[in-house]
């Protein structure tokens, strides 16, 4: 990967984004690039506008003004080039795992046999084979999020938008998910935009961490944890650079927590 | 109910009725057994069968219209703030209004026949169906709708693939109560427009003091209403099976 920022091909570029909710100014003049094939984390205190930014990029929420390019095309709304993974999973309770995973493809007009075949593949990829006929309420939180992830992967979007996808699962599952996400980011040539509350998680999985500070929000700092990216999943958490960056980010954020 | 430590079956109070009836306290309460005998007698007469056919027709056309109009209107109210503010006061008013008082007006407008009975039935059933469909839509998880939109769902897709699926527990609850109210509607309609169906039959029996006949018909109606309500409650429980876990 080329380290020279100017040469990097961006999957998404965000410029001059302003967003107000009535009186509340959530985003002001936000600027951020998302290099293609990389994982970018949005990290910041609660209520700083991470979800807002993600939904604007997803085309689900209009900004007051913005210049956003997705694959060098101006953003017009939701599109098949982006897929969203929801914090609360957003699974259809009346549909089994197979139908849930195939739902995105169905909306894209893919024929039934084809979409179910694709869904099967991704259900296998996220480790849920054998659960195709189960319903969401029969699954654990971790398994439900795997369904949400499989659904987003199955439409084969270039950009994956993940809004705190692991916040509703237990700590052990979460660690496993982080390793899986790292694996996914290394093996799939996709651009990940990942919102999280956890500093460790962000540093662990990201090619770049964008630090957003309190409202009205803009990117205050971009950190690129590069030294340990090639290391295996197990040893990253002991890497001195990893620990350094975690401490540095905490120092920046702690003033906003009090 | 328990009596001297024994569990009595659910309808054991009917035995009391039989006893009171056999004692011949009042002509108004003939013994239960006599009613069943009468029931079998009259249930094969053509007057009765015709009344039943008329009622069934009015009932099904009336509830069918209530469902077909009520559910979409309710869903649209749940989706659109504007429509909701426009219609909700009216729906609430009609839900609690004494609709019986409207039947004479309907007779003037639609004549003394089937049409008025069907409209009465619809009017009795529709409001609760609208309200419950609206409530069903309003409790839909917002992120399901965002999810569908993020995969490019059009408003039509969202309607048919999310709203219509997510709201059924509430909608079905509304339909069940709607059916019960429709039974009222179809009978009250016939009683007031007493020249067709059971209305005519009641008129005939009560004016001739044929109390056994009168009660026999009532039992049939009660049984039908009860069966319909139980069937829908059963359906509702099955739908609730997933709804509880939403
Ligand atoms: N629909 C809305 N109406 C009004 N204000 C809103 C709305 N959505 C968000 N906000 C406000 O905008 C700000 C940013 O919200 P947002 O959900 O984007 O924050 P966040 O960074 O995702 O927070 P968290 O980490 O808690 O999820 C918050 O202060 C919130 O109160
Ligand atoms: Mg958020």
Coordinates of C-alpha atoms and ligand atoms in Angstrom, one line a residue:
Chain A
X1 CA 0.0 0.0 0.0
X2 CA 1.3 3.4 -0.9
X3 CA 1.8 5.6 2.1
X4 CA 1.7 8.9 0.2
X5 CA -1.8 10.2 1.0
X6 CA -2.1 12.2 -2.2
X7 CA -1.6 9.1 -4.4
X8 CA -4.2 7.0 -2.6
X9 CA -7.3 6.1 -4.5
X10 CA -10.3 6.9 -2.2
X11 CA -13.5 4.8 -2.2
X12 CA -15.2 7.6 -0.4
X13 CA -14.3 11.3 0.0
X14 CA -16.1 13.5 2.4
X15 CA -15.8 17.3 2.2
X16 CA -17.7 20.2 3.7
X17 CA -20.3 18.2 5.5
X18 CA -22.7 20.2 7.7
X19 CA -25.5 18.7 9.6
X20 CA -27.9 20.3 12.0
X21 CA -30.7 18.6 13.9
X22 CA -32.8 21.7 14.6
X23 CA -30.8 23.7 17.0
X24 CA -28.2 21.0 17.5
X25 CA -25.2 21.4 15.3
X26 CA -23.9 17.8 14.9
X27 CA -21.3 18.1 12.1
X28 CA -19.5 21.2 11.0
X29 CA -17.3 21.4 7.9
X30 CA -16.2 17.7 8.2
X31 CA -13.5 16.5 5.9
X32 CA -12.3 12.9 5.7
X33 CA -11.0 10.4 3.1
X34 CA -11.6 6.7 3.0
X35 CA -8.8 5.0 1.1
X36 CA -10.0 2.1 -1.1
X37 CA -9.4 -1.3 0.4
X38 CA -8.7 0.0 3.9
X39 CA -10.5 0.0 7.2
X40 CA -11.2 3.4 8.7
X41 CA -12.6 3.7 12.2
X42 CA -14.6 6.6 13.4
X43 CA -13.9 7.1 17.0
X44 CA -15.2 9.7 19.4
X45 CA -17.2 10.5 22.5
X46 CA -20.9 9.6 22.6
X47 CA -23.1 12.0 20.7
X48 CA -20.4 13.5 18.6
X49 CA -22.0 12.5 15.3
X50 CA -20.5 9.2 14.2
X51 CA -23.8 7.6 13.4
X52 CA -24.9 10.7 11.7
X53 CA -21.8 10.7 9.4
X54 CA -22.2 7.1 8.6
X55 CA -25.9 7.5 7.7
X56 CA -25.1 10.5 5.5
X57 CA -22.5 8.4 3.7
X58 CA -25.0 5.5 3.4
X59 CA -27.5 8.0 1.8
X60 CA -30.0 7.4 4.6
X61 CA -29.8 10.8 6.0
X62 CA -29.6 14.1 4.1
X63 CA -26.9 16.5 5.2
X64 CA -27.5 20.3 5.2
X65 CA -24.7 20.6 2.8
X66 CA -22.1 18.2 1.6
X67 CA -19.7 17.2 -1.1
X68 CA -19.4 13.5 -0.9
X69 CA -18.0 11.3 -3.6
X70 CA -18.4 7.5 -3.7
X71 CA -16.2 6.0 -6.3
X72 CA -15.7 9.5 -7.6
X73 CA -19.4 9.9 -8.3
X74 CA -21.4 12.4 -6.3
X75 CA -23.6 10.8 -3.6
X76 CA -27.3 10.7 -4.5
X77 CA -28.8 8.2 -2.0
X78 CA -28.5 4.6 -1.0
X79 CA -26.8 2.5 -3.6
X80 CA -25.6 -1.1 -4.2
X81 CA -22.0 0.1 -3.8
X82 CA -22.5 0.5 -0.1
X83 CA -23.9 -1.9 2.5
X84 CA -24.8 -1.2 6.1
X85 CA -24.3 -3.3 9.2
X86 CA -26.6 -2.2 12.0
X87 CA -25.9 -2.0 15.7
X88 CA -29.2 -3.6 16.5
X89 CA -28.8 -6.2 13.7
X90 CA -32.0 -5.1 11.9
X91 CA -33.0 -8.6 11.1
X92 CA -36.5 -9.5 9.9
X93 CA -38.1 -11.4 12.8
X94 CA -40.5 -13.3 10.5
X95 CA -37.8 -14.6 8.1
X96 CA -35.3 -17.3 8.7
X97 CA -31.5 -16.9 8.4
X98 CA -31.4 -17.8 4.7
X99 CA -34.2 -15.3 3.8
X100 CA -32.6 -12.6 6.0
X101 CA -29.2 -12.9 4.4
X102 CA -30.8 -13.0 0.9
X103 CA -33.0 -10.0 1.6
X104 CA -30.5 -7.4 0.2
X105 CA -30.2 -9.4 -3.0
X106 CA -33.9 -9.7 -3.2
X107 CA -34.3 -6.0 -3.1
X108 CA -31.7 -5.8 -5.8
X109 CA -33.8 -8.0 -7.9
X110 CA -31.7 -11.1 -7.9
X111 CA -33.7 -14.3 -8.8
X112 CA -34.6 -16.6 -5.9
X113 CA -32.4 -19.6 -6.6
X114 CA -29.4 -17.4 -7.4
X115 CA -29.8 -15.2 -4.3
X116 CA -30.2 -18.3 -2.0
X117 CA -27.1 -19.9 -3.5
X118 CA -25.1 -16.7 -2.8
X119 CA -26.6 -16.4 0.7
X120 CA -25.7 -20.0 1.4
X121 CA -22.1 -19.2 0.6
X122 CA -21.9 -16.2 2.9
X123 CA -23.8 -18.0 5.7
X124 CA -20.9 -20.5 5.5
X125 CA -18.3 -17.8 5.4
X126 CA -19.5 -16.3 8.7
X127 CA -19.7 -19.7 10.3
X128 CA -23.5 -20.2 10.4
X129 CA -23.9 -23.3 8.2
X130 CA -26.7 -25.5 9.6
X131 CA -28.6 -22.4 10.9
X132 CA -30.2 -21.5 7.6
X133 CA -33.7 -22.4 8.7
X134 CA -33.5 -20.8 12.2
X135 CA -35.2 -17.6 13.0
X136 CA -33.5 -14.6 14.6
X137 CA -35.0 -15.1 18.0
X138 CA -33.5 -18.5 18.1
X139 CA -30.0 -17.1 17.7
X140 CA -27.6 -15.5 20.2
X141 CA -26.6 -11.8 19.8
X142 CA -23.3 -12.8 18.2
X143 CA -25.0 -15.1 15.7
X144 CA -27.5 -12.4 14.8
X145 CA -24.8 -10.0 14.0
X146 CA -23.1 -12.7 11.8
X147 CA -26.4 -12.8 9.9
X148 CA -26.3 -9.0 9.6
X149 CA -22.7 -9.2 8.4
X150 CA -23.5 -12.0 5.9
X151 CA -26.4 -10.0 4.5
X152 CA -24.1 -7.0 4.0
X153 CA -21.4 -9.1 2.4
X154 CA -23.7 -11.0 0.1
X155 CA -24.6 -7.9 -1.9
X156 CA -20.9 -7.6 -2.7
X157 CA -20.8 -3.8 -2.1
X158 CA -17.4 -2.2 -2.3
X159 CA -17.9 -0.1 0.8
X160 CA -19.1 -1.6 4.1
X161 CA -20.5 0.7 6.7
X162 CA -20.6 -0.7 10.2
X163 CA -22.2 1.2 13.1
X164 CA -20.9 -0.2 16.3
X165 CA -21.6 -3.7 15.1
X166 CA -20.1 -5.4 18.1
X167 CA -21.5 -3.3 20.9
X168 CA -24.4 -5.6 21.6
X169 CA -22.4 -8.8 21.9
X170 CA -20.4 -10.2 24.9
X171 CA -16.8 -9.5 25.4
X172 CA -15.4 -12.9 24.2
X173 CA -17.6 -12.9 21.1
X174 CA -16.5 -9.3 20.5
X175 CA -12.8 -10.3 20.5
X176 CA -13.5 -13.1 18.1
X177 CA -15.4 -10.7 15.9
X178 CA -12.5 -8.3 15.9
X179 CA -10.2 -11.0 14.7
X180 CA -12.7 -12.0 12.1
X181 CA -13.0 -8.4 10.9
X182 CA -9.3 -8.1 10.7
X183 CA -9.2 -11.3 8.6
X184 CA -12.0 -10.1 6.5
X185 CA -10.4 -6.7 5.9
X186 CA -7.1 -8.4 4.8
X187 CA -8.8 -10.9 2.5
X188 CA -11.6 -9.0 0.9
X189 CA -10.8 -6.1 -1.2
X190 CA -13.4 -3.9 0.4
X191 CA -13.4 -0.5 2.1
X192 CA -14.6 -0.6 5.6
X193 CA -16.0 2.3 7.6
X194 CA -16.3 1.3 11.1
X195 CA -17.9 3.2 14.0
X196 CA -16.8 2.1 17.5
X197 CA -16.6 3.4 21.0
X198 CA -13.7 1.2 21.9
X199 CA -10.2 2.7 21.5
X200 CA -8.6 -0.7 21.6
X201 CA -10.9 -2.1 19.1
X202 CA -10.3 0.8 16.7
X203 CA -6.5 0.6 16.9
X204 CA -6.6 -3.2 16.7
X205 CA -8.6 -3.4 13.4
X206 CA -7.9 -0.1 11.6
X207 CA -5.7 1.1 8.9
X208 CA -6.6 4.6 9.9
X209 CA -8.4 5.9 13.0
X210 CA -10.3 9.2 12.6
X211 CA -10.8 10.9 15.9
X212 CA -13.9 13.0 16.1
X213 CA -14.3 15.3 19.1
X214 CA -17.3 16.8 20.7
X215 CA -20.1 18.6 18.8
X216 CA -20.1 20.3 16.4
X217 CA -17.9 17.6 15.1
X218 CA -15.0 17.5 12.7
X219 CA -12.1 15.2 12.4
X220 CA -9.5 16.3 14.9
X221 CA -6.8 13.8 14.2
X222 CA -6.1 10.9 11.9
X223 CA -3.9 8.1 13.2
X224 CA -2.5 5.4 11.0
X225 CA -1.4 2.4 13.1
X226 CA 0.9 0.8 10.5
X227 CA 3.8 -0.8 12.4
X228 CA 2.0 -3.9 13.5
X229 CA -0.5 -4.4 10.6
X230 CA 1.4 -7.3 9.2
X231 CA 1.5 -9.1 12.6
X232 CA -0.7 -12.0 13.4
X233 CA -4.0 -11.3 15.3
X234 CA -2.7 -12.7 18.6
X235 CA 0.4 -10.6 19.0
X236 CA -1.0 -7.2 18.0
X237 CA -2.4 -6.6 21.5
X238 CA 1.1 -6.9 23.0
X239 CA 2.7 -4.7 20.4
X240 CA 4.4 -1.6 21.9
X241 CA 3.2 0.7 19.1
X242 CA -0.4 -0.6 19.6
X243 CA -0.2 0.2 23.3
X244 CA 1.3 3.6 22.6
X245 CA -1.4 4.6 20.2
X246 CA -4.1 3.4 22.6
X247 CA -2.7 5.6 25.3
X248 CA -2.3 8.6 22.9
X249 CA -5.9 8.4 21.8
X250 CA -7.1 8.1 25.4
X251 CA -5.2 11.2 26.2
X252 CA -7.0 13.1 23.5
X253 CA -10.4 11.8 24.4
X254 CA -10.3 11.9 28.2
X255 CA -11.0 15.7 28.4
X256 CA -14.4 15.0 26.8
X257 CA -15.4 12.3 29.1
X258 CA -15.4 14.3 32.3
Chain B
X1 CA -64.8 -22.9 39.3
X2 CA -64.6 -25.3 42.2
X3 CA -67.5 -26.8 44.1
X4 CA -66.9 -28.9 47.2
X5 CA -63.4 -29.5 46.0
X6 CA -64.4 -30.6 42.5
X7 CA -63.3 -28.8 39.4
X8 CA -66.4 -27.9 37.4
X9 CA -66.3 -27.9 33.6
X10 CA -66.2 -24.4 32.1
X11 CA -69.8 -24.3 31.0
X12 CA -71.3 -25.9 34.1
X13 CA -73.4 -22.9 34.8
X14 CA -75.6 -24.1 31.9
X15 CA -76.7 -26.9 34.2
X16 CA -78.2 -24.3 36.5
X17 CA -80.0 -22.8 33.6
X18 CA -81.5 -26.2 32.8
X19 CA -82.7 -26.6 36.3
X20 CA -84.2 -23.2 36.4
X21 CA -85.8 -23.9 33.0
X22 CA -87.3 -27.2 34.1
X23 CA -88.8 -25.6 37.2
X24 CA -90.8 -23.4 34.8
X25 CA -90.2 -20.1 36.7
X26 CA -90.9 -18.1 33.6
X27 CA -91.8 -18.7 30.1
X28 CA -88.8 -16.4 29.2
X29 CA -86.3 -19.1 30.3
X30 CA -87.2 -22.4 28.7
X31 CA -85.0 -25.4 29.7
X32 CA -81.7 -25.7 27.9
X33 CA -82.5 -29.1 26.6
X34 CA -85.7 -27.9 25.1
X35 CA -83.8 -25.2 23.2
X36 CA -81.4 -27.8 21.8
X37 CA -84.3 -29.9 20.6
X38 CA -85.8 -26.8 19.0
X39 CA -82.4 -25.9 17.6
X40 CA -82.2 -29.1 15.7
X41 CA -85.8 -28.7 14.6
X42 CA -85.5 -25.3 13.2
X43 CA -82.0 -25.5 11.9
X44 CA -83.3 -27.5 9.0
X45 CA -86.2 -25.2 8.2
X46 CA -85.8 -23.1 5.1
X47 CA -86.5 -19.8 6.9
X48 CA -83.6 -20.5 9.2
X49 CA -81.2 -21.6 6.5
X50 CA -82.1 -18.6 4.5
X51 CA -81.6 -16.3 7.4
X52 CA -78.2 -17.9 8.0
X53 CA -77.3 -17.5 4.4
X54 CA -78.2 -13.8 4.4
X55 CA -76.3 -13.2 7.6
X56 CA -73.3 -15.1 6.4
X57 CA -73.3 -13.1 3.2
X58 CA -73.7 -9.8 4.9
X59 CA -71.1 -10.7 7.5
X60 CA -68.4 -11.8 5.1
X61 CA -68.9 -9.0 2.6
X62 CA -69.0 -6.5 5.5
X63 CA -65.9 -7.7 7.3
X64 CA -64.0 -8.3 4.1
X65 CA -64.6 -4.6 3.1
X66 CA -63.6 -3.6 6.6
X67 CA -60.3 -5.5 6.4
X68 CA -59.5 -4.5 2.8
X69 CA -60.1 -0.9 3.5
X70 CA -59.1 -0.8 7.2
X71 CA -55.7 -2.3 7.0
X72 CA -54.2 -0.2 4.2
X73 CA -55.7 3.0 5.7
X74 CA -54.3 2.1 9.1
X75 CA -50.9 1.4 7.6
X76 CA -50.9 4.6 5.7
X77 CA -51.8 6.5 8.9
X78 CA -48.9 4.9 10.7
X79 CA -46.6 5.9 7.9
X80 CA -47.7 9.5 7.3
X81 CA -47.9 12.1 10.0
X82 CA -50.2 14.3 7.9
X83 CA -52.7 11.5 7.1
X84 CA -52.6 10.5 10.8
X85 CA -53.4 14.0 12.1
X86 CA -56.2 14.2 9.5
X87 CA -57.9 10.9 10.2
X88 CA -57.1 9.9 13.8
X89 CA -59.8 12.1 15.5
X90 CA -62.4 10.7 13.2
X91 CA -61.4 7.1 13.7
X92 CA -61.4 7.6 17.4
X93 CA -64.8 9.2 17.3
X94 CA -66.4 6.5 15.2
X95 CA -64.7 3.8 17.4
X96 CA -66.5 5.0 20.5
X97 CA -69.7 6.4 18.8
X98 CA -72.9 4.5 19.4
X99 CA -73.1 3.3 15.8
X100 CA -76.5 1.7 16.3
X101 CA -77.9 5.2 16.2
X102 CA -76.4 5.6 12.7
X103 CA -78.3 2.6 11.3
X104 CA -81.6 4.5 10.6
X105 CA -79.5 7.1 8.7
X106 CA -78.0 4.3 6.7
X107 CA -81.4 3.0 6.0
X108 CA -82.4 6.3 4.6
X109 CA -79.3 6.5 2.5
X110 CA -79.0 2.9 1.3
X111 CA -82.5 1.5 1.5
X112 CA -83.9 -1.2 3.7
X113 CA -82.0 -4.1 2.3
X114 CA -78.8 -6.0 2.2
X115 CA -76.7 -2.9 1.4
X116 CA -77.5 -1.2 4.7
X117 CA -76.7 -4.3 6.6
X118 CA -73.4 -4.8 4.9
X119 CA -72.4 -1.2 5.6
X120 CA -73.5 -1.4 9.2
X121 CA -71.3 -4.5 9.6
X122 CA -68.4 -2.7 8.0
X123 CA -68.9 0.3 10.1
X124 CA -68.8 -1.8 13.3
X125 CA -65.7 -3.6 12.3
X126 CA -63.5 -1.1 10.5
X127 CA -62.4 1.4 13.1
X128 CA -60.6 -1.0 15.4
X129 CA -58.9 -2.6 12.4
X130 CA -57.6 0.9 11.3
X131 CA -56.4 1.7 14.8
X132 CA -54.6 -1.5 15.4
X133 CA -53.0 -1.5 11.9
X134 CA -51.8 2.0 12.7
X135 CA -50.4 0.9 16.0
X136 CA -48.7 -2.1 14.4
X137 CA -46.9 0.1 11.9
X138 CA -45.9 2.7 14.5
X139 CA -44.1 0.1 16.7
X140 CA -42.0 -1.2 13.7
X141 CA -38.3 -1.0 14.5
X142 CA -37.0 2.1 12.6
X143 CA -33.8 0.3 11.7
X144 CA -35.7 -2.3 9.7
X145 CA -36.9 0.4 7.5
X146 CA -33.5 2.0 7.3
X147 CA -32.1 -1.4 6.5
X148 CA -34.5 -1.9 3.6
X149 CA -33.7 1.6 2.3
X150 CA -30.0 1.0 2.5
X151 CA -30.5 -2.0 0.2
X152 CA -32.3 0.3 -2.2
X153 CA -35.9 -0.5 -1.3
X154 CA -38.5 1.8 -2.9
X155 CA -41.4 3.0 -0.8
X156 CA -43.5 0.3 -2.5
X157 CA -40.9 -2.4 -1.5
X158 CA -40.9 -1.1 2.0
X159 CA -44.7 -1.3 2.2
X160 CA -44.9 -4.9 0.9
X161 CA -41.7 -6.3 2.3
X162 CA -41.5 -4.6 5.7
X163 CA -44.7 -2.9 6.8
X164 CA -47.1 -5.6 5.8
X165 CA -45.0 -8.2 7.5
X166 CA -44.0 -6.4 10.6
X167 CA -47.4 -5.3 11.7
X168 CA -49.5 -8.5 11.6
X169 CA -49.6 -9.3 15.3
X170 CA -51.3 -6.0 16.0
X171 CA -53.3 -6.1 12.7
X172 CA -54.6 -9.6 13.5
X173 CA -55.6 -8.4 17.0
X174 CA -57.6 -5.6 15.4
X175 CA -59.2 -8.0 12.9
X176 CA -60.2 -10.4 15.7
X177 CA -62.0 -7.6 17.6
X178 CA -63.3 -6.3 14.3
X179 CA -64.9 -9.7 13.7
X180 CA -66.5 -9.7 17.1
X181 CA -67.8 -6.2 16.5
X182 CA -69.0 -7.2 13.1
X183 CA -71.1 -9.9 14.6
X184 CA -72.8 -7.2 16.6
X185 CA -73.1 -5.1 13.5
X186 CA -74.7 -7.7 11.3
X187 CA -77.2 -8.6 14.0
X188 CA -78.0 -5.1 15.0
X189 CA -78.3 -4.1 11.4
X190 CA -80.8 -7.0 10.8
X191 CA -82.8 -6.2 13.9
X192 CA -83.3 -2.6 13.0
X193 CA -83.9 -3.4 9.4
X194 CA -86.1 -6.3 10.5
X195 CA -87.3 -7.5 7.2
X196 CA -84.4 -9.8 6.2
X197 CA -82.3 -12.6 7.8
X198 CA -82.3 -13.2 11.5
X199 CA -83.9 -9.8 12.0
X200 CA -87.0 -11.1 10.3
X201 CA -86.7 -14.4 12.2
X202 CA -86.4 -12.7 15.6
X203 CA -89.3 -10.5 14.8
X204 CA -91.3 -13.6 13.9
X205 CA -90.4 -15.6 17.0
X206 CA -90.6 -12.8 19.5
X207 CA -93.9 -11.5 18.3
X208 CA -95.3 -15.0 18.5
X209 CA -93.7 -15.6 21.9
X210 CA -91.8 -18.6 20.5
X211 CA -89.1 -18.3 23.2
X212 CA -87.5 -21.7 22.5
X213 CA -87.1 -20.7 18.9
X214 CA -85.8 -17.3 19.9
X215 CA -83.2 -18.8 22.2
X216 CA -82.2 -21.5 19.8
X217 CA -81.3 -18.9 17.2
X218 CA -79.4 -16.8 19.8
X219 CA -77.4 -19.9 20.7
X220 CA -76.4 -20.4 17.1
X221 CA -75.3 -16.8 16.8
X222 CA -73.4 -17.0 20.1
X223 CA -71.7 -20.2 19.0
X224 CA -70.7 -18.8 15.6
X225 CA -69.3 -15.6 17.1
X226 CA -67.4 -17.5 19.8
X227 CA -66.0 -19.9 17.2
X228 CA -64.8 -17.1 15.0
X229 CA -63.2 -15.2 17.9
X230 CA -61.5 -18.4 19.2
X231 CA -60.1 -19.2 15.7
X232 CA -58.7 -15.7 15.3
X233 CA -57.3 -15.8 18.8
X234 CA -55.6 -19.0 17.9
X235 CA -54.1 -17.5 14.8
X236 CA -53.0 -14.5 16.8
X237 CA -51.1 -16.7 19.3
X238 CA -49.3 -18.4 16.4
X239 CA -48.2 -15.0 15.0
X240 CA -47.3 -13.8 18.5
X241 CA -44.8 -16.7 18.6
X242 CA -42.3 -14.6 16.7
X243 CA -43.8 -11.2 17.6
X244 CA -42.9 -11.7 21.3
X245 CA -39.2 -11.8 20.3
X246 CA -39.1 -8.7 18.2
Ligands
LIG1 N1 -33.0 12.5 15.0 C1 -32.4 13.4 15.7 N2 -33.0 14.5 16.2 C2 -32.3 15.4 16.9 N3 -31.1 15.2 17.3 C3 -30.4 14.1 16.9 C4 -31.0 13.1 16.1 N4 -30.1 12.2 15.9 C5 -29.0 12.5 16.5 N5 -29.1 13.7 17.1 C6 -28.1 14.5 17.9 O1 -27.0 14.6 17.1 C7 -25.8 14.3 17.8 C8 -25.0 13.3 17.1 O2 -25.7 12.0 17.1 P1 -25.1 10.7 16.7 O3 -26.2 9.6 16.9 O4 -24.6 10.8 15.3 O5 -23.9 10.5 17.7 P2 -23.0 9.2 17.8 O6 -21.6 9.8 17.7 O7 -23.3 8.1 16.9 O8 -23.2 8.8 19.3 P3 -23.1 7.4 20.0 O9 -21.7 7.2 20.1 O10 -23.8 7.6 21.3 O11 -23.8 6.5 19.1 C9 -26.2 13.9 19.2 O12 -26.0 15.0 20.1 C10 -27.7 13.6 19.1 O13 -28.4 14.1 20.3
LIG2 MG1 -24.1 6.2 17.2

